[in-house]
CSV table of C-alpha atoms in Angstrom, one decimal:
chain,number,residue,atom,x,y,z
A,1,MET,CA,-24.6,-68.0,-48.5
A,2,PHE,CA,-26.3,-65.3,-50.6
A,3,LYS,CA,-26.8,-63.1,-47.5
A,4,MET,CA,-23.1,-63.6,-46.6
A,5,ARG,CA,-22.0,-62.3,-50.0
A,6,HIS,CA,-24.2,-59.2,-49.7
A,7,LEU,CA,-22.7,-58.5,-46.3
A,8,PHE,CA,-19.1,-59.1,-47.5
A,9,LEU,CA,-19.3,-56.8,-50.5
A,10,PRO,CA,-20.3,-53.5,-48.7
A,11,SER,CA,-17.7,-54.3,-46.0
A,12,LEU,CA,-15.0,-54.6,-48.6
A,13,LEU,CA,-16.1,-51.4,-50.3
A,14,PHE,CA,-16.1,-49.6,-46.8
A,15,LEU,CA,-12.5,-50.8,-46.1
A,16,THR,CA,-11.4,-49.7,-49.6
A,17,GLY,CA,-12.8,-46.3,-49.0
A,18,CYS,CA,-11.1,-45.9,-45.7
A,19,SER,CA,-7.7,-46.8,-47.0
A,20,SER,CA,-7.9,-43.9,-49.5
A,21,ASP,CA,-8.3,-41.5,-46.6
A,22,GLN,CA,-5.4,-42.8,-44.5
A,23,ASN,CA,-2.4,-40.5,-44.0
A,24,ILE,CA,0.8,-41.9,-45.6
A,25,LEU,CA,3.8,-41.2,-43.3
A,26,GLU,CA,6.1,-40.1,-46.1
A,27,LYS,CA,3.5,-37.6,-47.3
A,28,ILE,CA,2.9,-35.9,-43.9
A,29,GLY,CA,5.1,-33.2,-42.5
A,30,TYR,CA,4.8,-33.4,-38.7
A,31,ILE,CA,6.0,-30.1,-37.3
A,32,GLN,CA,7.9,-30.7,-34.1
A,33,SER,CA,9.6,-27.3,-33.5
A,34,ALA,CA,8.5,-23.8,-34.5
A,35,ALA,CA,10.7,-20.7,-34.1
A,36,TYR,CA,9.4,-17.2,-34.2
A,37,ASP,CA,11.5,-14.0,-34.6
A,38,TRP,CA,10.9,-10.3,-34.9
A,39,ALA,CA,10.6,-8.8,-38.4
A,40,PRO,CA,9.9,-5.3,-39.5
A,41,ASP,CA,6.5,-3.9,-40.3
A,42,ASN,CA,4.8,-5.7,-37.5
A,43,LYS,CA,5.6,-9.1,-38.9
A,44,MET,CA,7.5,-12.2,-37.7
A,45,LYS,CA,9.9,-14.6,-39.2
A,46,VAL,CA,8.6,-18.1,-38.8
A,47,THR,CA,10.8,-21.2,-39.1
A,48,LEU,CA,9.4,-24.8,-38.9
A,49,SER,CA,11.4,-27.9,-38.3
A,50,ILE,CA,10.1,-31.1,-39.8
A,51,PRO,CA,11.8,-34.5,-39.2
A,52,VAL,CA,12.1,-36.5,-42.3
A,53,ILE,CA,12.9,-40.3,-42.3
A,54,GLU,CA,13.8,-41.8,-45.6
A,55,ARG,CA,12.4,-45.3,-46.3
A,56,GLU,CA,15.6,-46.5,-47.8
A,57,SER,CA,17.7,-45.4,-44.8
A,58,ARG,CA,17.6,-45.4,-41.1
A,59,ASP,CA,19.1,-41.9,-41.1
A,60,GLY,CA,17.0,-38.9,-41.2
A,61,TYR,CA,17.2,-35.1,-41.4
A,62,ASP,CA,15.2,-32.1,-40.5
A,63,GLU,CA,13.5,-30.2,-43.3
A,64,ILE,CA,13.7,-26.5,-42.4
A,65,LEU,CA,11.2,-24.0,-43.8
A,66,THR,CA,11.4,-20.2,-43.2
A,67,ILE,CA,9.2,-17.3,-44.2
A,68,THR,CA,8.2,-13.8,-43.0
A,69,ALA,CA,4.5,-13.3,-42.5
A,70,SER,CA,1.9,-11.4,-40.4
A,71,SER,CA,0.9,-14.4,-38.3
A,72,SER,CA,1.9,-18.0,-37.6
A,73,LYS,CA,-1.2,-19.3,-39.4
A,74,ALA,CA,-0.4,-17.2,-42.5
A,75,ALA,CA,3.2,-18.5,-42.4
A,76,LYS,CA,2.1,-22.1,-42.2
A,77,ASN,CA,-0.2,-21.6,-45.2
A,78,LEU,CA,2.6,-20.0,-47.2
A,79,LEU,CA,5.2,-22.6,-46.2
A,80,SER,CA,2.9,-25.5,-47.1
A,81,ARG,CA,3.4,-24.4,-50.8
A,82,LYS,CA,7.2,-24.9,-50.4
A,83,THR,CA,7.2,-28.6,-49.3
A,84,SER,CA,6.0,-31.8,-50.8
A,85,ARG,CA,4.5,-32.8,-47.5
A,86,THR,CA,1.2,-31.9,-45.9
A,87,LEU,CA,2.0,-29.8,-42.8
A,88,VAL,CA,0.3,-30.8,-39.6
A,89,SER,CA,0.8,-29.5,-36.0
A,90,GLY,CA,-0.3,-32.4,-33.9
A,91,GLN,CA,3.3,-33.3,-33.0
A,92,LEU,CA,4.5,-29.8,-32.1
A,93,ARG,CA,6.6,-30.0,-29.0
A,94,ASN,CA,8.7,-26.8,-28.8
A,95,LEU,CA,7.8,-23.2,-29.4
A,96,LEU,CA,10.9,-21.0,-29.6
A,97,TYR,CA,10.7,-17.3,-29.4
A,98,GLY,CA,13.5,-14.9,-30.0
A,99,ILE,CA,13.9,-12.3,-27.2
A,100,GLU,CA,13.5,-9.4,-29.6
A,101,LEU,CA,10.1,-10.7,-30.6
A,102,ALA,CA,9.2,-11.4,-26.9
A,103,LYS,CA,9.9,-7.7,-26.1
A,104,THR,CA,7.0,-6.8,-28.3
A,105,GLY,CA,4.6,-9.2,-26.6
A,106,LEU,CA,3.7,-12.9,-27.3
A,107,ARG,CA,0.0,-12.7,-26.9
A,108,ARG,CA,-0.8,-12.0,-30.6
A,109,ASN,CA,1.3,-15.0,-31.7
A,110,MET,CA,-0.1,-17.3,-29.1
A,111,ASP,CA,-3.7,-16.5,-29.8
A,112,SER,CA,-3.7,-18.4,-33.1
A,113,ILE,CA,-1.8,-21.3,-31.5
A,114,LEU,CA,-4.3,-21.6,-28.6
A,115,ARG,CA,-7.2,-21.6,-31.0
A,116,ASP,CA,-5.8,-24.6,-32.9
A,117,PRO,CA,-7.2,-27.8,-31.4
A,118,SER,CA,-4.5,-29.9,-33.0
A,119,ILE,CA,-1.7,-28.2,-31.0
A,120,SER,CA,-0.9,-29.7,-27.6
A,121,LYS,CA,-1.1,-27.2,-24.8
A,122,ARG,CA,1.8,-29.1,-23.3
A,123,SER,CA,4.3,-27.7,-25.8
A,124,ASN,CA,7.4,-26.2,-24.3
A,125,ILE,CA,7.7,-22.4,-24.2
A,126,ILE,CA,11.4,-21.4,-24.9
A,127,LEU,CA,13.1,-18.1,-25.2
A,128,THR,CA,16.3,-17.8,-27.3
A,129,GLU,CA,19.2,-15.3,-27.1
A,130,GLY,CA,19.7,-14.3,-30.6
A,131,GLU,CA,17.3,-15.5,-33.3
A,132,ALA,CA,15.3,-18.6,-32.6
A,133,HIS,CA,15.7,-19.4,-36.3
A,134,ASP,CA,19.5,-19.9,-35.7
A,135,ILE,CA,18.9,-22.4,-32.9
A,136,ILE,CA,17.0,-24.9,-35.1
A,137,ASN,CA,18.6,-24.1,-38.4
A,138,ARG,CA,21.9,-25.8,-37.7
A,139,ASP,CA,23.5,-29.1,-36.7
A,140,TYR,CA,25.3,-29.6,-33.4
A,141,THR,CA,28.2,-32.1,-33.9
A,142,GLY,CA,28.3,-34.8,-31.3
A,143,HIS,CA,24.6,-34.3,-30.3
A,144,PRO,CA,21.4,-35.8,-31.6
A,145,LYS,CA,19.4,-34.1,-34.3
A,146,THR,CA,18.6,-30.5,-33.4
A,147,GLU,CA,14.9,-31.1,-32.6
A,148,GLN,CA,15.8,-34.0,-30.4
A,149,TYR,CA,18.7,-32.1,-28.8
A,150,VAL,CA,16.5,-29.2,-27.7
A,151,ASP,CA,13.8,-31.5,-26.4
A,152,LYS,CA,16.2,-33.8,-24.4
A,153,LEU,CA,18.2,-30.8,-23.1
A,154,LEU,CA,15.0,-29.3,-21.6
A,155,GLN,CA,13.6,-32.6,-20.4
A,156,LYS,CA,16.8,-33.2,-18.4
A,157,GLU,CA,16.8,-29.7,-16.9
A,158,PHE,CA,13.1,-30.1,-15.9
A,159,GLN,CA,13.6,-33.5,-14.4
A,160,LEU,CA,16.5,-32.3,-12.3
A,161,GLN,CA,14.5,-29.2,-11.4
A,162,ASN,CA,17.3,-26.9,-12.5
A,163,THR,CA,14.6,-24.7,-14.1
A,164,PRO,CA,10.8,-24.8,-13.8
A,165,ARG,CA,9.0,-26.5,-16.7
A,166,ILE,CA,6.9,-24.0,-18.5
A,167,LEU,CA,4.3,-25.3,-20.9
A,168,LEU,CA,2.0,-23.4,-23.2
A,169,HIS,CA,-1.0,-23.8,-20.9
A,170,GLN,CA,1.0,-22.7,-17.9
A,171,PHE,CA,2.3,-19.6,-19.6
A,172,ILE,CA,-1.2,-18.6,-20.7
A,173,ARG,CA,-2.6,-19.4,-17.3
A,174,ASP,CA,-0.1,-17.1,-15.6
A,175,TYR,CA,-0.8,-14.5,-18.2
A,176,PHE,CA,-4.5,-14.4,-17.5
A,177,ASP,CA,-4.3,-15.0,-13.8
A,178,GLU,CA,-4.1,-12.0,-11.4
A,179,GLY,CA,-1.2,-11.9,-9.0
A,180,ILE,CA,1.5,-13.7,-11.0
A,181,ASP,CA,3.5,-13.0,-14.2
A,182,PRO,CA,4.7,-15.7,-16.7
A,183,ILE,CA,8.2,-17.0,-17.1
A,184,ALA,CA,10.1,-19.1,-19.7
A,185,THR,CA,13.4,-21.0,-20.0
A,186,VAL,CA,16.1,-19.1,-22.0
A,187,ILE,CA,18.6,-21.0,-24.1
A,188,ARG,CA,21.5,-19.9,-26.4
A,189,ILE,CA,24.2,-21.3,-28.7
A,190,SER,CA,27.5,-21.8,-26.9
A,191,GLY,CA,30.2,-22.9,-29.4
A,192,ASN,CA,28.9,-26.1,-30.9
A,193,ASP,CA,26.5,-26.7,-28.1
A,194,LEU,CA,23.2,-25.4,-26.7
A,195,GLU,CA,22.9,-24.3,-23.0
A,196,VAL,CA,20.3,-23.0,-20.7
A,197,SER,CA,21.3,-19.4,-19.9
A,198,GLY,CA,18.6,-18.3,-17.5
A,199,ILE,CA,14.9,-17.7,-16.8
A,200,GLY,CA,13.0,-15.1,-18.8
A,201,LEU,CA,10.8,-12.8,-16.7
A,202,PHE,CA,7.6,-11.3,-18.2
A,203,LYS,CA,5.2,-8.6,-17.4
A,204,GLU,CA,2.0,-9.9,-18.7
A,205,ASP,CA,3.1,-11.2,-22.2
A,206,VAL,CA,6.1,-8.8,-22.6
A,207,TYR,CA,9.6,-10.0,-21.9
A,208,ILE,CA,11.3,-7.7,-19.3
A,209,THR,CA,14.6,-9.2,-18.3
A,210,LYS,CA,16.5,-12.4,-17.6
A,211,LEU,CA,17.5,-14.1,-14.4
A,212,PRO,CA,21.0,-15.5,-14.9
A,213,THR,CA,21.9,-19.2,-14.2
A,214,LYS,CA,23.7,-18.4,-11.0
A,215,ASP,CA,20.4,-17.2,-9.5
A,216,MET,CA,18.2,-20.0,-10.8
A,217,ILE,CA,18.5,-22.2,-7.7
A,218,PHE,CA,17.3,-19.4,-5.5
A,219,PHE,CA,14.4,-18.7,-7.9
A,220,ASN,CA,13.4,-22.3,-7.9
A,221,LEU,CA,13.4,-22.4,-4.1
A,222,LEU,CA,11.1,-19.4,-4.1
A,223,TYR,CA,8.9,-20.5,-7.0
A,224,GLN,CA,8.1,-24.1,-5.9
A,225,ASN,CA,8.8,-26.9,-3.5
A,226,GLN,CA,11.9,-28.8,-4.7
A,227,LYS,CA,12.2,-32.6,-4.8
A,228,GLN,CA,15.6,-32.9,-6.3
A,229,GLY,CA,18.5,-30.9,-7.7
A,230,GLU,CA,22.0,-29.8,-6.9
A,231,PHE,CA,23.9,-26.7,-6.4
A,232,SER,CA,27.4,-25.5,-5.3
A,233,PHE,CA,28.5,-22.5,-3.2
A,234,THR,CA,31.7,-20.7,-2.7
A,235,LEU,CA,31.6,-19.1,0.8
A,236,ASN,CA,33.8,-16.2,2.1
A,237,ASP,CA,34.9,-18.3,5.0
A,238,GLU,CA,38.4,-19.5,5.9
A,239,ASP,CA,37.2,-22.9,7.1
A,240,THR,CA,34.7,-23.5,4.3
A,241,LYS,CA,35.8,-22.5,0.9
A,242,SER,CA,33.5,-24.5,-1.4
A,243,ILE,CA,30.7,-27.0,-1.0
A,244,MET,CA,28.3,-28.8,-3.3
A,245,PHE,CA,25.0,-30.4,-2.4
A,246,ASN,CA,22.8,-32.7,-4.4
A,247,ALA,CA,19.4,-34.4,-3.7
A,248,ILE,CA,18.1,-31.0,-2.8
A,249,SER,CA,14.6,-31.0,-1.3
A,250,SER,CA,12.7,-28.0,0.0
A,251,LYS,CA,9.4,-26.7,1.2
A,252,ARG,CA,8.4,-23.0,1.4
A,253,LYS,CA,5.5,-21.1,3.0
A,254,ILE,CA,4.5,-17.6,2.3
A,255,LYS,CA,2.6,-15.4,4.7
A,256,ILE,CA,1.3,-11.9,4.1
A,257,ARG,CA,0.7,-9.3,6.8
A,258,ARG,CA,0.2,-5.6,7.2
A,259,ASP,CA,2.0,-3.6,9.8
A,260,GLU,CA,0.5,-0.7,11.8
A,261,GLU,CA,1.4,1.7,9.1
A,262,GLY,CA,-0.4,-0.4,6.5
A,263,VAL,CA,2.8,-1.6,4.7
A,264,LEU,CA,2.6,-5.0,3.2
A,265,HIS,CA,5.1,-7.7,4.4
A,266,ALA,CA,5.8,-11.0,2.8
A,267,ASP,CA,7.4,-13.5,5.2
A,268,ILE,CA,8.9,-16.5,3.3
A,269,GLN,CA,9.9,-19.6,5.4
A,270,MET,CA,12.1,-22.2,3.6
A,271,VAL,CA,13.2,-25.6,4.9
A,272,VAL,CA,15.9,-27.0,2.7
A,273,HIS,CA,17.7,-30.4,2.9
A,274,GLY,CA,20.7,-31.5,0.9
A,275,SER,CA,23.4,-34.2,0.8
A,276,VAL,CA,27.1,-33.2,0.6
A,277,LEU,CA,28.5,-34.2,-2.8
A,278,GLU,CA,31.8,-32.3,-2.6
A,279,TYR,CA,33.5,-30.3,0.2
A,280,ILE,CA,36.7,-28.2,0.2
A,281,GLY,CA,37.5,-26.8,3.7
A,282,LYS,CA,39.0,-27.4,7.1
A,283,LEU,CA,35.8,-28.4,9.0
A,284,ASN,CA,35.0,-32.0,9.8
A,285,LEU,CA,31.4,-32.3,8.7
A,286,SER,CA,30.8,-35.6,10.6
A,287,THR,CA,31.2,-33.7,13.9
A,288,ASP,CA,29.5,-30.6,15.4
A,289,ASP,CA,31.2,-28.6,12.7
A,290,SER,CA,28.2,-29.5,10.5
A,291,ALA,CA,26.0,-27.1,12.5
A,292,LYS,CA,28.3,-24.2,11.6
A,293,VAL,CA,28.0,-25.1,7.9
A,294,GLU,CA,24.2,-25.4,8.2
A,295,LYS,CA,24.0,-22.0,9.8
A,296,MET,CA,26.2,-20.4,7.1
A,297,MET,CA,24.1,-22.1,4.3
A,298,SER,CA,20.9,-20.9,5.9
A,299,ALA,CA,22.1,-17.3,5.9
A,300,TYR,CA,23.5,-17.6,2.4
A,301,ILE,CA,20.2,-18.9,0.9
A,302,SER,CA,18.2,-16.2,2.8
A,303,GLU,CA,20.5,-13.4,1.6
A,304,HIS,CA,20.5,-14.4,-2.0
A,305,SER,CA,16.8,-15.2,-2.2
A,306,GLU,CA,16.0,-11.8,-0.9
A,307,ARG,CA,18.4,-10.3,-3.5
A,308,VAL,CA,16.6,-12.2,-6.3
A,309,LEU,CA,13.2,-11.0,-5.0
A,310,SER,CA,14.6,-7.4,-4.9
A,311,PHE,CA,15.7,-7.8,-8.5
A,312,MET,CA,12.2,-8.9,-9.6
A,313,GLN,CA,10.6,-6.0,-7.6
A,314,LYS,CA,13.0,-3.5,-9.3
A,315,HIS,CA,11.8,-4.7,-12.7
A,316,GLY,CA,8.1,-4.9,-11.6
A,317,VAL,CA,7.7,-8.6,-12.4
A,318,ASP,CA,5.9,-10.8,-9.9
A,319,SER,CA,7.3,-14.1,-11.2
A,320,ILE,CA,6.8,-16.2,-8.0
A,321,GLY,CA,3.2,-15.1,-7.5
A,322,LEU,CA,3.3,-13.0,-4.3
A,323,GLY,CA,0.1,-11.3,-5.6
A,324,ARG,CA,-1.8,-14.5,-5.2
A,325,TYR,CA,-1.0,-14.7,-1.5
A,326,VAL,CA,-1.8,-11.0,-1.1
A,327,TRP,CA,-5.2,-11.6,-2.8
A,328,ASN,CA,-5.9,-14.5,-0.4
A,329,GLU,CA,-5.0,-12.4,2.6
A,330,LEU,CA,-6.8,-9.3,1.7
A,331,GLY,CA,-9.9,-10.8,0.1
A,332,TYR,CA,-11.3,-10.1,-3.4
A,333,ALA,CA,-12.9,-6.7,-2.6
A,334,GLU,CA,-9.8,-5.2,-1.1
A,335,TRP,CA,-7.6,-6.8,-3.8
A,336,LYS,CA,-9.6,-5.1,-6.6
A,337,LYS,CA,-9.0,-1.7,-4.9
A,338,LEU,CA,-5.3,-2.3,-4.7
A,339,ASP,CA,-3.1,-1.3,-7.6
A,340,TRP,CA,-0.8,-4.3,-7.4
A,341,ALA,CA,1.6,-3.1,-10.1
A,342,GLU,CA,2.2,0.0,-8.0
A,343,ALA,CA,2.2,-1.7,-4.6
A,344,TYR,CA,4.4,-4.7,-5.5
A,345,PRO,CA,7.8,-3.0,-5.6
A,346,SER,CA,7.2,-1.6,-2.1
A,347,VAL,CA,6.3,-4.9,-0.4
A,348,GLN,CA,8.8,-5.7,2.4
A,349,VAL,CA,10.1,-9.2,1.7
A,350,HIS,CA,11.8,-11.4,4.4
A,351,VAL,CA,13.3,-14.8,3.7
A,352,ASN,CA,14.2,-17.1,6.5
A,353,ALA,CA,15.9,-20.3,5.2
A,354,ASP,CA,16.5,-23.3,7.5
A,355,PHE,CA,19.1,-25.5,5.9
A,356,HIS,CA,19.8,-29.1,7.0
A,357,ILE,CA,22.5,-31.5,5.9
A,358,LYS,CA,20.9,-34.9,5.2
A,359,ASN,CA,24.1,-36.9,4.9
A,360,PHE,CA,27.8,-36.7,3.8
A,361,GLY,CA,27.9,-39.4,1.1
A,362,ASN,CA,30.6,-42.1,1.2
A,363,PHE,CA,33.7,-40.7,2.9
A,364,PHE,CA,36.9,-42.5,3.7
A,365,ASP,CA,39.5,-40.9,5.9
């Protein structure tokens, strides 16, 4: 019994000591979104969004903190003096960057974020038209809380493969990797809503231009194999005016070759399948007329995919990673001799899309 008392007393003291070190939820400020905007004198405006849940109520709100500083870490230290909560970054999900800041390069800002072991490398990288501060510093009537709204909007777009999902580790990987440039999803305020407005294209860590939403489907087909998605087309054809497909799936192969004059060619072969969701036209898709639609769609995808590639070459951004395939074809030694930035705009790109209609949905005549 005496031994048991001696064992029990240190255990009780140990538990008591641990309890004093435990984080109390109401005293911790879990940063879930961080916004970064350009500011004069080589500084940035940093805005942090911290969800707050009151114990007495099921409703909550977002505490918004803003300051101008020389770095994100300096901003966090300064902002910690303005809140009653201890700021922690372990729950950070969304990193929003204003385009004006992105034009100056994001590497300096991301360096401190990457060095912080508490920040998940799976945080979303998001560009904003206008200030990123304005995105998270407002409420959107009819939508969830702002932080949840941004997060769920992006998750839906990623799951439907309307836009590639770009996380912190992917952006940095493409930044350091040779033969590919980073990208990021662009969002903006539209009335009382948020909307995805395109894909931001970078040269290294510097924002160059935006690919608009009408071209996102073609970029996705070039960027990666698709498993789902939907898109609609309006064709300049008397028999087929408008058609929409869903359940899009695709596979693409890229081959690099040199011609006799030494010019590099990139041959991109796509096989795309889709189900008809809506059709306005004179053709009967349940007959041999479907072959005509497939042929038109194949030509349409090929033409617009080449246009998107030409747009990227014009701006010198290798966003789908053609350089990786050139490296694999030429070998490391020859690749290192090649000035890819100079050679890339002159690569002759050829896209051959092969479109197939999987089914026509439920149709009653």
